[in-house]
PDB file of C-alpha atoms in Angstrom:
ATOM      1  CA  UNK A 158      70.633 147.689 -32.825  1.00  0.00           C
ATOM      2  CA  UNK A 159      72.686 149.914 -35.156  1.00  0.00           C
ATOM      3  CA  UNK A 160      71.972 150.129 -38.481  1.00  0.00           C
ATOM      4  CA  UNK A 161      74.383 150.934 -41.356  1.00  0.00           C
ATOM      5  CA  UNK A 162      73.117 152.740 -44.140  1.00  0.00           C
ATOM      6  CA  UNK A 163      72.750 151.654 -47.430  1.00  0.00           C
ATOM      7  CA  UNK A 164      75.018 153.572 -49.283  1.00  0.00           C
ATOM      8  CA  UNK A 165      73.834 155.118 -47.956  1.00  0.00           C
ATOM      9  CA  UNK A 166      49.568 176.418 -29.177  1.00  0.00           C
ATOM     10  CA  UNK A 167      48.234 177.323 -27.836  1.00  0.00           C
ATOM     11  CA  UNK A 168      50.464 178.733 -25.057  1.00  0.00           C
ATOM     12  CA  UNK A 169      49.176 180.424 -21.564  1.00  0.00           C
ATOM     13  CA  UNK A 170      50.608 183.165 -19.858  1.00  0.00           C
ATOM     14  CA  UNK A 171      51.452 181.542 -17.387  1.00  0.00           C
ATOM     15  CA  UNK A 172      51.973 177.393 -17.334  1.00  0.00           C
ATOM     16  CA  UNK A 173      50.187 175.329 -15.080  1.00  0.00           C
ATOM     17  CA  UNK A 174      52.316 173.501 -11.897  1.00  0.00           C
ATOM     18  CA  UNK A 175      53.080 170.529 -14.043  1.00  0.00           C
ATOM     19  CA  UNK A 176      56.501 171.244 -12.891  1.00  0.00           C
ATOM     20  CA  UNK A 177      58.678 170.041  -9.230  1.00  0.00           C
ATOM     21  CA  UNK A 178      60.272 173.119  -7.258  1.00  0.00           C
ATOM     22  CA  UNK A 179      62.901 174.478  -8.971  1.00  0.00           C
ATOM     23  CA  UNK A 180      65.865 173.160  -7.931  1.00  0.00           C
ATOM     24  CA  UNK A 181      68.047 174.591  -5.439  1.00  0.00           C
ATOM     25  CA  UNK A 182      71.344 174.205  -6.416  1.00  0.00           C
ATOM     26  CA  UNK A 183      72.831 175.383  -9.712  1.00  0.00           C
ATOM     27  CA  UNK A 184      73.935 172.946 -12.969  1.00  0.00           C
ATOM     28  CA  UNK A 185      77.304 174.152 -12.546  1.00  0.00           C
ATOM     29  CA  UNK A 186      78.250 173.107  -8.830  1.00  0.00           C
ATOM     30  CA  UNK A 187      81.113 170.572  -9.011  1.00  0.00           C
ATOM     31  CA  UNK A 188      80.238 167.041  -8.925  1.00  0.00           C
ATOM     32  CA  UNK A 189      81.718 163.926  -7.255  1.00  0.00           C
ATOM     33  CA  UNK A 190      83.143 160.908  -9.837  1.00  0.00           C
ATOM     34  CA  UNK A 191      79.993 158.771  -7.955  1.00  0.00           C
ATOM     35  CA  UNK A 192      77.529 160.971  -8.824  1.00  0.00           C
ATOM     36  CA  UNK A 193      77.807 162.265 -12.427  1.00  0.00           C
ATOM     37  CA  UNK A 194      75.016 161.328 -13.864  1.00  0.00           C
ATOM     38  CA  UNK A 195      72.836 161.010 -11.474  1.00  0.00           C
ATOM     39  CA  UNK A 196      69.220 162.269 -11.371  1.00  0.00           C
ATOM     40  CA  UNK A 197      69.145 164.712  -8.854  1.00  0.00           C
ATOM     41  CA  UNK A 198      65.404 164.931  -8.462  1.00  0.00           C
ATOM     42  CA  UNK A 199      62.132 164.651 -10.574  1.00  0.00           C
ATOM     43  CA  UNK A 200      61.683 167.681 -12.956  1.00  0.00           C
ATOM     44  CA  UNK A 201      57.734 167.057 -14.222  1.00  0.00           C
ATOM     45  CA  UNK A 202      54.876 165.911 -12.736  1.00  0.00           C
ATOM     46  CA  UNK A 203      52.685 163.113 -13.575  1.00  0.00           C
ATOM     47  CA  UNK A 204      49.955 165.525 -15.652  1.00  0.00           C
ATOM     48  CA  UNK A 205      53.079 167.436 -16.802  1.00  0.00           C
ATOM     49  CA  UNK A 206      54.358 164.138 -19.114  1.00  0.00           C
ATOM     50  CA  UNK A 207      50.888 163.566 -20.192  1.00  0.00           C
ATOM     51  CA  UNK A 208      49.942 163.796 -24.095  1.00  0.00           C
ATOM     52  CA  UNK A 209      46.370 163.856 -25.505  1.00  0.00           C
ATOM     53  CA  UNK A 210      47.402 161.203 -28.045  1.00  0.00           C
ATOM     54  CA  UNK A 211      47.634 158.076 -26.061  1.00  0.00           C
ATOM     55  CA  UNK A 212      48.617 156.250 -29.273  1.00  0.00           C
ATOM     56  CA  UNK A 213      51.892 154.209 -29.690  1.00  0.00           C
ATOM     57  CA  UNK A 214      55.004 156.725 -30.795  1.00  0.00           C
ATOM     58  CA  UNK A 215      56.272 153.601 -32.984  1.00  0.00           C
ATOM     59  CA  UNK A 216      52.436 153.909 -34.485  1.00  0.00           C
ATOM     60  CA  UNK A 217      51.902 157.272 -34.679  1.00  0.00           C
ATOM     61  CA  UNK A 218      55.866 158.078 -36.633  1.00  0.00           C
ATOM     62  CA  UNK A 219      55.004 155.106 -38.834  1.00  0.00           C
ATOM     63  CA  UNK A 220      54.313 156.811 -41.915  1.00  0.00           C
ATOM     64  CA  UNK A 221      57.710 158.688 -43.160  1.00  0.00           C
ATOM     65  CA  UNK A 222      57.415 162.563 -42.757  1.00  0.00           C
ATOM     66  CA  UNK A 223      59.782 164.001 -45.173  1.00  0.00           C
ATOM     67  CA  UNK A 224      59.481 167.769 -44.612  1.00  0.00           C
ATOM     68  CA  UNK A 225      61.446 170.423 -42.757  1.00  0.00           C
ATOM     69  CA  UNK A 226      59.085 170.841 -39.227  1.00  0.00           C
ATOM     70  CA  UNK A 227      60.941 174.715 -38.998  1.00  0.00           C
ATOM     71  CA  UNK A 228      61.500 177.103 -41.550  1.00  0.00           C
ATOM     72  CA  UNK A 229      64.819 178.304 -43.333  1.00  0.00           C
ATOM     73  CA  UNK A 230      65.937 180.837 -40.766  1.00  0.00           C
ATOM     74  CA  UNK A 231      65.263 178.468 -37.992  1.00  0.00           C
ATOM     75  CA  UNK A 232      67.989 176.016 -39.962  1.00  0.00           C
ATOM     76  CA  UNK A 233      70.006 178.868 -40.703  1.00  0.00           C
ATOM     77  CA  UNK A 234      71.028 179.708 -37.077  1.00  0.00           C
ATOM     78  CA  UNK A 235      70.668 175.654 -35.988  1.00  0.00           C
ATOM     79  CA  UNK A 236      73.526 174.987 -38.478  1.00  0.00           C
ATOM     80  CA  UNK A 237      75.546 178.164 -37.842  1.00  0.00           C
ATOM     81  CA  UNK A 238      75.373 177.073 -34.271  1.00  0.00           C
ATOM     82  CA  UNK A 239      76.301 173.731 -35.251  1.00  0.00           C
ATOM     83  CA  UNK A 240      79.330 174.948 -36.485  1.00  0.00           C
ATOM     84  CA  UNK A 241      80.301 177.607 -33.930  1.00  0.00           C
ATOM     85  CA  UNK A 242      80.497 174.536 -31.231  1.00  0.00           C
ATOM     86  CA  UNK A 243      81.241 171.326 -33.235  1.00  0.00           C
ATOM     87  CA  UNK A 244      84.667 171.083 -34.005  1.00  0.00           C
ATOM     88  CA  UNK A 245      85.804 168.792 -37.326  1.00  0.00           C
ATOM     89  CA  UNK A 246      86.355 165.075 -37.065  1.00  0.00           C
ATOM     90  CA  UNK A 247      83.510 165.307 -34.002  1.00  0.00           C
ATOM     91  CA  UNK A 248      81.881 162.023 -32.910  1.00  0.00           C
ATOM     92  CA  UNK A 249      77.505 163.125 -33.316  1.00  0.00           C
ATOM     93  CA  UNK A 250      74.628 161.585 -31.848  1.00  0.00           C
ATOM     94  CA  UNK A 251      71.698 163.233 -33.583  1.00  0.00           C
ATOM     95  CA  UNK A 252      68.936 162.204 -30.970  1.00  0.00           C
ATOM     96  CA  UNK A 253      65.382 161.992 -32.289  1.00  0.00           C
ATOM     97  CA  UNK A 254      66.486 162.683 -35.940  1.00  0.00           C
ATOM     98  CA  UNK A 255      64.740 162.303 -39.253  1.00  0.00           C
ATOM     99  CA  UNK A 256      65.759 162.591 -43.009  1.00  0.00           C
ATOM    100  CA  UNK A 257      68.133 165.796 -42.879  1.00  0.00           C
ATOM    101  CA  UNK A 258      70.585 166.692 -39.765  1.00  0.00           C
ATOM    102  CA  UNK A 259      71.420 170.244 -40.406  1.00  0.00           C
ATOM    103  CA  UNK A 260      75.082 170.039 -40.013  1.00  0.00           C
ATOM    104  CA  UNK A 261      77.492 172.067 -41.810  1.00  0.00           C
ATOM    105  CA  UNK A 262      77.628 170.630 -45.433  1.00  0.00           C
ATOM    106  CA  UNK A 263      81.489 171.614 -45.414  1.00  0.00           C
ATOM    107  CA  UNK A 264      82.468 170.177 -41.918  1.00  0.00           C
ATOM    108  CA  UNK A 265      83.656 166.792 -42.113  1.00  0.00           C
ATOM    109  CA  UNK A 266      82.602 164.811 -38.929  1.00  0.00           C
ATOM    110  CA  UNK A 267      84.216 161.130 -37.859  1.00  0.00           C
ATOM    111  CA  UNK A 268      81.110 159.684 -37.676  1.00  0.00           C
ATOM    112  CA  UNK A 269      77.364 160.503 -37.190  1.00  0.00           C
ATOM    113  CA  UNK A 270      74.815 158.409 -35.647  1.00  0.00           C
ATOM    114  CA  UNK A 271      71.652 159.101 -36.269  1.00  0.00           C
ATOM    115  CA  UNK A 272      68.351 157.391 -33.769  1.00  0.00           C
ATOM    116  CA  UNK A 273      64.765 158.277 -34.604  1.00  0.00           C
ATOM    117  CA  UNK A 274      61.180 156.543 -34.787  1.00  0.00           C
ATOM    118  CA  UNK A 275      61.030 156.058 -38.650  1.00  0.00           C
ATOM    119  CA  UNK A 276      64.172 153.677 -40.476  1.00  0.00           C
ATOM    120  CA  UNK A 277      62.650 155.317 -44.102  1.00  0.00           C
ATOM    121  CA  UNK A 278      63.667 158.020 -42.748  1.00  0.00           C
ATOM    122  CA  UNK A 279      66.502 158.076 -40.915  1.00  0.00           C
ATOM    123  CA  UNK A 280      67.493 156.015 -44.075  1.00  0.00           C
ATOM    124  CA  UNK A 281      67.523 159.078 -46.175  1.00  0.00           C
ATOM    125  CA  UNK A 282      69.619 161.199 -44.104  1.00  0.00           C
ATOM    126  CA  UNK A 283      73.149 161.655 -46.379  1.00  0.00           C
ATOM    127  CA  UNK A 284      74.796 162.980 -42.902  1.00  0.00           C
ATOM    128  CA  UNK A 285      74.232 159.467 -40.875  1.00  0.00           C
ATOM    129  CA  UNK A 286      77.245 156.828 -40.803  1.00  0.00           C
ATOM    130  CA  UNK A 287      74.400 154.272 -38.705  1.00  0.00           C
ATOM    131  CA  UNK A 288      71.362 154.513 -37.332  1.00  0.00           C
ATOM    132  CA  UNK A 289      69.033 153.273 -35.035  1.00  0.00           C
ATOM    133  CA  UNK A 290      65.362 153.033 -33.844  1.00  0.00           C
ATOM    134  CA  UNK A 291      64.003 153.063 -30.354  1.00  0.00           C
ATOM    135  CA  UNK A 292      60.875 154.143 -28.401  1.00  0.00           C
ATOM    136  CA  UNK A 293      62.736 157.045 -25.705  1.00  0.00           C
ATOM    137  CA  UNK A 294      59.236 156.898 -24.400  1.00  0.00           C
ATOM    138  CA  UNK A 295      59.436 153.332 -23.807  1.00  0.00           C
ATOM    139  CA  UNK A 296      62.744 152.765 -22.875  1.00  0.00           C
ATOM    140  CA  UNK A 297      65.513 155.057 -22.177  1.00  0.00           C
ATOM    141  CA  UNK A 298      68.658 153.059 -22.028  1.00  0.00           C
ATOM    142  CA  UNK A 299      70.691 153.982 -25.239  1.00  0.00           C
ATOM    143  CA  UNK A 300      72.377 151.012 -26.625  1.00  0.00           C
ATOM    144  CA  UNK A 301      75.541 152.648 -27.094  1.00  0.00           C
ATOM    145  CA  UNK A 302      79.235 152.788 -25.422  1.00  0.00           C
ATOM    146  CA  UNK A 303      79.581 155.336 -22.561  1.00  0.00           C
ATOM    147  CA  UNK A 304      81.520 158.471 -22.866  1.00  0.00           C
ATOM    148  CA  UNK A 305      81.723 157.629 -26.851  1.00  0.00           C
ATOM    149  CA  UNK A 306      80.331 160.985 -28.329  1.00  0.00           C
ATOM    150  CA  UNK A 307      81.826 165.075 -28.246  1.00  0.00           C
ATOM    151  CA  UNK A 308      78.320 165.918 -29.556  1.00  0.00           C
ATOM    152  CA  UNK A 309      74.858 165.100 -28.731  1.00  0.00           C
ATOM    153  CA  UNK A 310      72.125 166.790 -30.785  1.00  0.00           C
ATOM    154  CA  UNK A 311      68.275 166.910 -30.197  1.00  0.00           C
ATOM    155  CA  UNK A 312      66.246 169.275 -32.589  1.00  0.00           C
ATOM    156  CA  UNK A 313      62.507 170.008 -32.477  1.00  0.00           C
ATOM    157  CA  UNK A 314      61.603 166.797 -29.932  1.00  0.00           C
ATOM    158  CA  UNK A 315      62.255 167.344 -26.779  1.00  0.00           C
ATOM    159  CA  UNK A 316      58.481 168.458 -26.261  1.00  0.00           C
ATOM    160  CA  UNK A 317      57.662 165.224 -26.793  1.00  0.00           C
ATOM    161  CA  UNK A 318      59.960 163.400 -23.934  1.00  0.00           C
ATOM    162  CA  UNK A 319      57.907 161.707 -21.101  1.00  0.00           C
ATOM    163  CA  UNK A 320      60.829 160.913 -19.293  1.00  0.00           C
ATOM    164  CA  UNK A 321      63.363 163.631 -19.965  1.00  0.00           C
ATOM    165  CA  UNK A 322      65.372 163.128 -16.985  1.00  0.00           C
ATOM    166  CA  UNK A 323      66.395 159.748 -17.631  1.00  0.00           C
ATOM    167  CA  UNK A 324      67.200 161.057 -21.246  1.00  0.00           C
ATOM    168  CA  UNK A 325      69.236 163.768 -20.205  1.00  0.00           C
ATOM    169  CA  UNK A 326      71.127 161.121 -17.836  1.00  0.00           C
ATOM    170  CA  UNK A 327      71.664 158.772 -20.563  1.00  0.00           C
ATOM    171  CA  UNK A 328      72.738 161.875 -22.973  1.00  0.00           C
ATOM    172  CA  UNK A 329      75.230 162.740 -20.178  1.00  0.00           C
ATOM    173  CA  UNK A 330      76.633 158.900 -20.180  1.00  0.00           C
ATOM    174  CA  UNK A 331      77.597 158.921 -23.802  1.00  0.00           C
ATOM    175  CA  UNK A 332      79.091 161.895 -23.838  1.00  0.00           C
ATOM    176  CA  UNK A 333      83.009 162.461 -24.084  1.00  0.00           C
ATOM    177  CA  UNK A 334      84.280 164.626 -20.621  1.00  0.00           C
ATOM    178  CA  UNK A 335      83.756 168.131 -22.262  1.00  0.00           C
ATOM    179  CA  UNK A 336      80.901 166.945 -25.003  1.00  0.00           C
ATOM    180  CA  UNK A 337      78.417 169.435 -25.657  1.00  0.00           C
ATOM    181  CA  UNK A 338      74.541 168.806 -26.102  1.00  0.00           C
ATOM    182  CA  UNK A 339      72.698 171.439 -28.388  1.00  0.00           C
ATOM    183  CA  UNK A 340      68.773 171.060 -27.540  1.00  0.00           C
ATOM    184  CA  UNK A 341      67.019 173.522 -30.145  1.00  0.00           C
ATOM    185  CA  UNK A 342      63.229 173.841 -30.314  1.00  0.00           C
ATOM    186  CA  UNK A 343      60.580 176.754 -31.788  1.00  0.00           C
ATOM    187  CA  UNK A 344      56.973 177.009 -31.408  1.00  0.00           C
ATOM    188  CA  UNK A 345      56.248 174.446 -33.693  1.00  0.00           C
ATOM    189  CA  UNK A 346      55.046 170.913 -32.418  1.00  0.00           C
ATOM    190  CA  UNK A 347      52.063 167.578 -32.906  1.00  0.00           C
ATOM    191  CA  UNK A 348      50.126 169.032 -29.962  1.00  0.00           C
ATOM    192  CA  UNK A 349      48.723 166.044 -29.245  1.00  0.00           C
ATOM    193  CA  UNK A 350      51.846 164.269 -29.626  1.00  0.00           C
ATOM    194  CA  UNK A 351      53.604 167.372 -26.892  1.00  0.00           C
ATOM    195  CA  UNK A 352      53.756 166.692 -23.136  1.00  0.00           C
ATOM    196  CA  UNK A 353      51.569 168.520 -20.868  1.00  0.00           C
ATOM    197  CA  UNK A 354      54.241 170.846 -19.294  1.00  0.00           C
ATOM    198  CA  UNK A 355      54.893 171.856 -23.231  1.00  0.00           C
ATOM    199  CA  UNK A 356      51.272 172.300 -24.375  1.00  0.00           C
ATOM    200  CA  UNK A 357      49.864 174.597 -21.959  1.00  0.00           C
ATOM    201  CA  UNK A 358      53.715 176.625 -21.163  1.00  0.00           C
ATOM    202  CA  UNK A 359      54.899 179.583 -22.519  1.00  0.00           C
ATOM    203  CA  UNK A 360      58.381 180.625 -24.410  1.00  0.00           C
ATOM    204  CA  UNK A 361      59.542 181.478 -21.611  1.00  0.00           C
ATOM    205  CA  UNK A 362      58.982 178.301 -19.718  1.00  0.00           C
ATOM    206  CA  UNK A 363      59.830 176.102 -22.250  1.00  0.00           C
ATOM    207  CA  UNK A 364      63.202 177.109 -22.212  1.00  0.00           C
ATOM    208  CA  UNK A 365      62.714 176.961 -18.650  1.00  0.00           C
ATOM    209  CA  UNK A 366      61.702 173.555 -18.895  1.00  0.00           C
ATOM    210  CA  UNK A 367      64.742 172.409 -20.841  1.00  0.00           C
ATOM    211  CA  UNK A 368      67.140 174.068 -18.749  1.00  0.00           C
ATOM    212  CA  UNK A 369      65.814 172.011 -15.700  1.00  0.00           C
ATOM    213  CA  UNK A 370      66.205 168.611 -17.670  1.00  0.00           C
ATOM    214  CA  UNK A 371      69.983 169.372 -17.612  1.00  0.00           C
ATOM    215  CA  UNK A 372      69.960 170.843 -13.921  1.00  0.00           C
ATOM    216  CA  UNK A 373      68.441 167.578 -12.770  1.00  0.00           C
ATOM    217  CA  UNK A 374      71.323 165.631 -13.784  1.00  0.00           C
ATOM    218  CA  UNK A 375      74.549 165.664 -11.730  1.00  0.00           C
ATOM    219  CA  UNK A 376      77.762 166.934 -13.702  1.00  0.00           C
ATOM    220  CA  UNK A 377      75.926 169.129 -16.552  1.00  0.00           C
ATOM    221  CA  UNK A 378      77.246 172.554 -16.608  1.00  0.00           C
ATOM    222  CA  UNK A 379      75.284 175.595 -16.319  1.00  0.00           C
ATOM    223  CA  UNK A 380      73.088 175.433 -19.557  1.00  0.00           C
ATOM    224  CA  UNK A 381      73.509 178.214 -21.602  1.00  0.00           C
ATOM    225  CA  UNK A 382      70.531 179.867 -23.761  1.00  0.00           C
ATOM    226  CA  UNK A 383      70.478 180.860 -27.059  1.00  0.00           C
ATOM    227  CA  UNK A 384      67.464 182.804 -28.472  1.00  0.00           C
ATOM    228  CA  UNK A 385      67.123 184.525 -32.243  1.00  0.00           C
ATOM    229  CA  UNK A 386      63.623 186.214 -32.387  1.00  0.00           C
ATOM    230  CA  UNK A 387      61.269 187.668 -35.593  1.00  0.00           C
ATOM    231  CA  UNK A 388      61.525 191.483 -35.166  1.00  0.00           C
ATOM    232  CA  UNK A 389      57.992 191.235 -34.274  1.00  0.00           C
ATOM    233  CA  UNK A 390      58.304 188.445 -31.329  1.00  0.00           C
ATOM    234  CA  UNK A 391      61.646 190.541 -30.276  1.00  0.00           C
ATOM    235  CA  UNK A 392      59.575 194.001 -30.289  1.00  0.00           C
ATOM    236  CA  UNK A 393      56.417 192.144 -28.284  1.00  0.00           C
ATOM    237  CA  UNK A 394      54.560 192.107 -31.091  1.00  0.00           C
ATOM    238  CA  UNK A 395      53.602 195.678 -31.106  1.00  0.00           C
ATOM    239  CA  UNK A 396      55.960 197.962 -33.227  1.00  0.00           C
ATOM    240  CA  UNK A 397      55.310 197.726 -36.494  1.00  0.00           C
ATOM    241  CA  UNK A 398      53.057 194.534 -36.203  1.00  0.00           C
ATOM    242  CA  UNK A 399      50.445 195.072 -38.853  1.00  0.00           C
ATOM    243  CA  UNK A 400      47.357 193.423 -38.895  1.00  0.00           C
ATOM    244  CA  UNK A 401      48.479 190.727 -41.362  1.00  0.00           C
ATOM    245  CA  UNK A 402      51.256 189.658 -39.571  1.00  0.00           C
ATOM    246  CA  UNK A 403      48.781 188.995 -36.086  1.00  0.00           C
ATOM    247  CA  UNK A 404      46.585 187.215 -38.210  1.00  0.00           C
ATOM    248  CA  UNK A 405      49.622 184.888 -39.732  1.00  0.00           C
ATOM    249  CA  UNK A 406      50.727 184.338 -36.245  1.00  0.00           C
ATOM    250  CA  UNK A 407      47.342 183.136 -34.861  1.00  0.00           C
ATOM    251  CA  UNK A 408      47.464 180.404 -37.444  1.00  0.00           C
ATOM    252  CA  UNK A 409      51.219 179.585 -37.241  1.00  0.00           C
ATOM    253  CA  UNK A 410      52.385 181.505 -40.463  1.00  0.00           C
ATOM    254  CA  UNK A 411      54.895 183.696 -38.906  1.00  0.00           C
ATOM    255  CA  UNK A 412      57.327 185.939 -41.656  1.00  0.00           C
ATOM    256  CA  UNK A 413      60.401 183.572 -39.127  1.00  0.00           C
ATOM    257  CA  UNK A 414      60.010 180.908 -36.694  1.00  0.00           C
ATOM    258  CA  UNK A 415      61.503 181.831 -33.349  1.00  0.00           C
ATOM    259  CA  UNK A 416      64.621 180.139 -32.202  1.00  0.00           C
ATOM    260  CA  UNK A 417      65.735 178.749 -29.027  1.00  0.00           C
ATOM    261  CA  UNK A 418      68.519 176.212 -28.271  1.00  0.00           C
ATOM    262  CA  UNK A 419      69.532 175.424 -24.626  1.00  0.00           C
ATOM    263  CA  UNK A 420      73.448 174.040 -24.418  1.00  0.00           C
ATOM    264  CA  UNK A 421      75.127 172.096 -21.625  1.00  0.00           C
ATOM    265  CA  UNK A 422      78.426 170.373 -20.935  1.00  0.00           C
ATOM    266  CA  UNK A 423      79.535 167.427 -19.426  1.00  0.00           C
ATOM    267  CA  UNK A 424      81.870 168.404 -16.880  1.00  0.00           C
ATOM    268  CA  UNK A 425      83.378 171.271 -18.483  1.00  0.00           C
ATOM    269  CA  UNK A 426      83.354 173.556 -21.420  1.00  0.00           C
ATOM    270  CA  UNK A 427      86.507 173.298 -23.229  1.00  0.00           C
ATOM    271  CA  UNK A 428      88.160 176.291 -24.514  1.00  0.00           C
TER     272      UNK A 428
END
């Protein structure tokens, strides 16, 4: 039900086979009318959705977090990318949202739905026209109109999807015919709160991961990647790393939070 407002790591080298075989077709082969949108196959495994917290979301989301999960250079390049590839006067679904969006203050959207675990705070956000709140863990179905959205956002929460594939399907049936979906994630997370696959992965197959969640759906284009790394991640952690800096990294107090966003069409990527 839509709401109107008020006025308103542990990380291993190399990740465990909580994953199915890659597929073997790319996201960008053409698709028939019948198929868009279907799941092509299963990307995780049972022990990959798995979380250590086998607590309600609803429950565990019940008390309001207000407070930015990245840091200001994460939301620098999220809103700079928000900009680059959401046009004014945009239809948004901000999937999994909370009490700030990140969208360009000066861009002027048509509307802006917002759909998270917590109404306090989803109630705060200035950017949302409505909102709404439902378990994706529960139940996937989004109770909105299909092919009614040019943008679908999802930032810092997709490690916490136990059914991403039916997500991604249901992200790809409320988008417009050339709507983008900008999934943007860091190193950041409520391990016990992350899926399996996420907890015990790596950079590198995280935004693995993610890029299979589109692949898996019929009529996604091929998902692009977008990465903006601390001099020190970029450099491997060697040049220039000084003891201080390893010793904020081992407990999460990086100078910059790593970025990554993975980006997908439906059907095509307008020009």
């Amino acid at each position: 039900m839509l709401c109107a407002l008020p006025q308103t790591l542990r990380p291993s080298p190399r990740p465990r086979s909580h994953l199915s075989p890659p597929p073997r077709c790319s996201g960008s082969r053409p698709s028939s009318p019948s198929s868009a949108g279907s799941i092509r196959r299963k990307v995780l495994q049972p022990e990959g959705r798995a979380k250590l917290d086998p607590r309600s979301d609803r429950d565990f989301y019940a008390f309001p977090r207000l407070v930015k999960h990245v840091d200001d250079g994460f939301l620098a390049t999220l809103t700079d990318l928000y900009r680059e590839r959401m046009p004014p006067e945009s239809d948004v679904l901000d999937l999994m949202s909370s009490w700030i969006s990140h969208l360009p203050p000066e861009v002027r959207f048509r509307r802006v739905v917002g759909h998270g675990l917590n109404a306090q705070e989803l109630a705060k956000n200035p950017r949302l026209d409505y909102f709404f709140v439902s378990d994706l863990n529960k139940e996937q179905r989004l109770e909105l109109e299909s092919a009614s959205f040019d943008a679908v956002l999802c930032t810092v929460s997709v490690q916490y999807l136990q059914s991403p594939e039916k997500v991604f399907a249901e992200i790809y049936r409320v988008l417009k015919p050339g709507g983008v979906c900008i999934v943007s994630f860091s190193n950041r997370m409520f391990y016990e709160k992350a899926i399996g696959a996420w907890r015990e992965g790596s950079a590198y197959s995280r935004v693995q991961l993610v890029t299979q969640y589109f692949q898996c759906v019929e009529g996604f284009t091929r998902p692009e990647v977008v990465r903006r790394l601390p001099p020190s991640d970029a450099a491997g952690g060697k040049s220039g790393s000084s003891l201080l800096e390893a010793l904020m990294r081992l407990f999460g107090q990086a100078s910059s939070d790593p970025f990554y966003a993975v980006i997908s069409y439906r059907n095509f990527k307008p020009i």
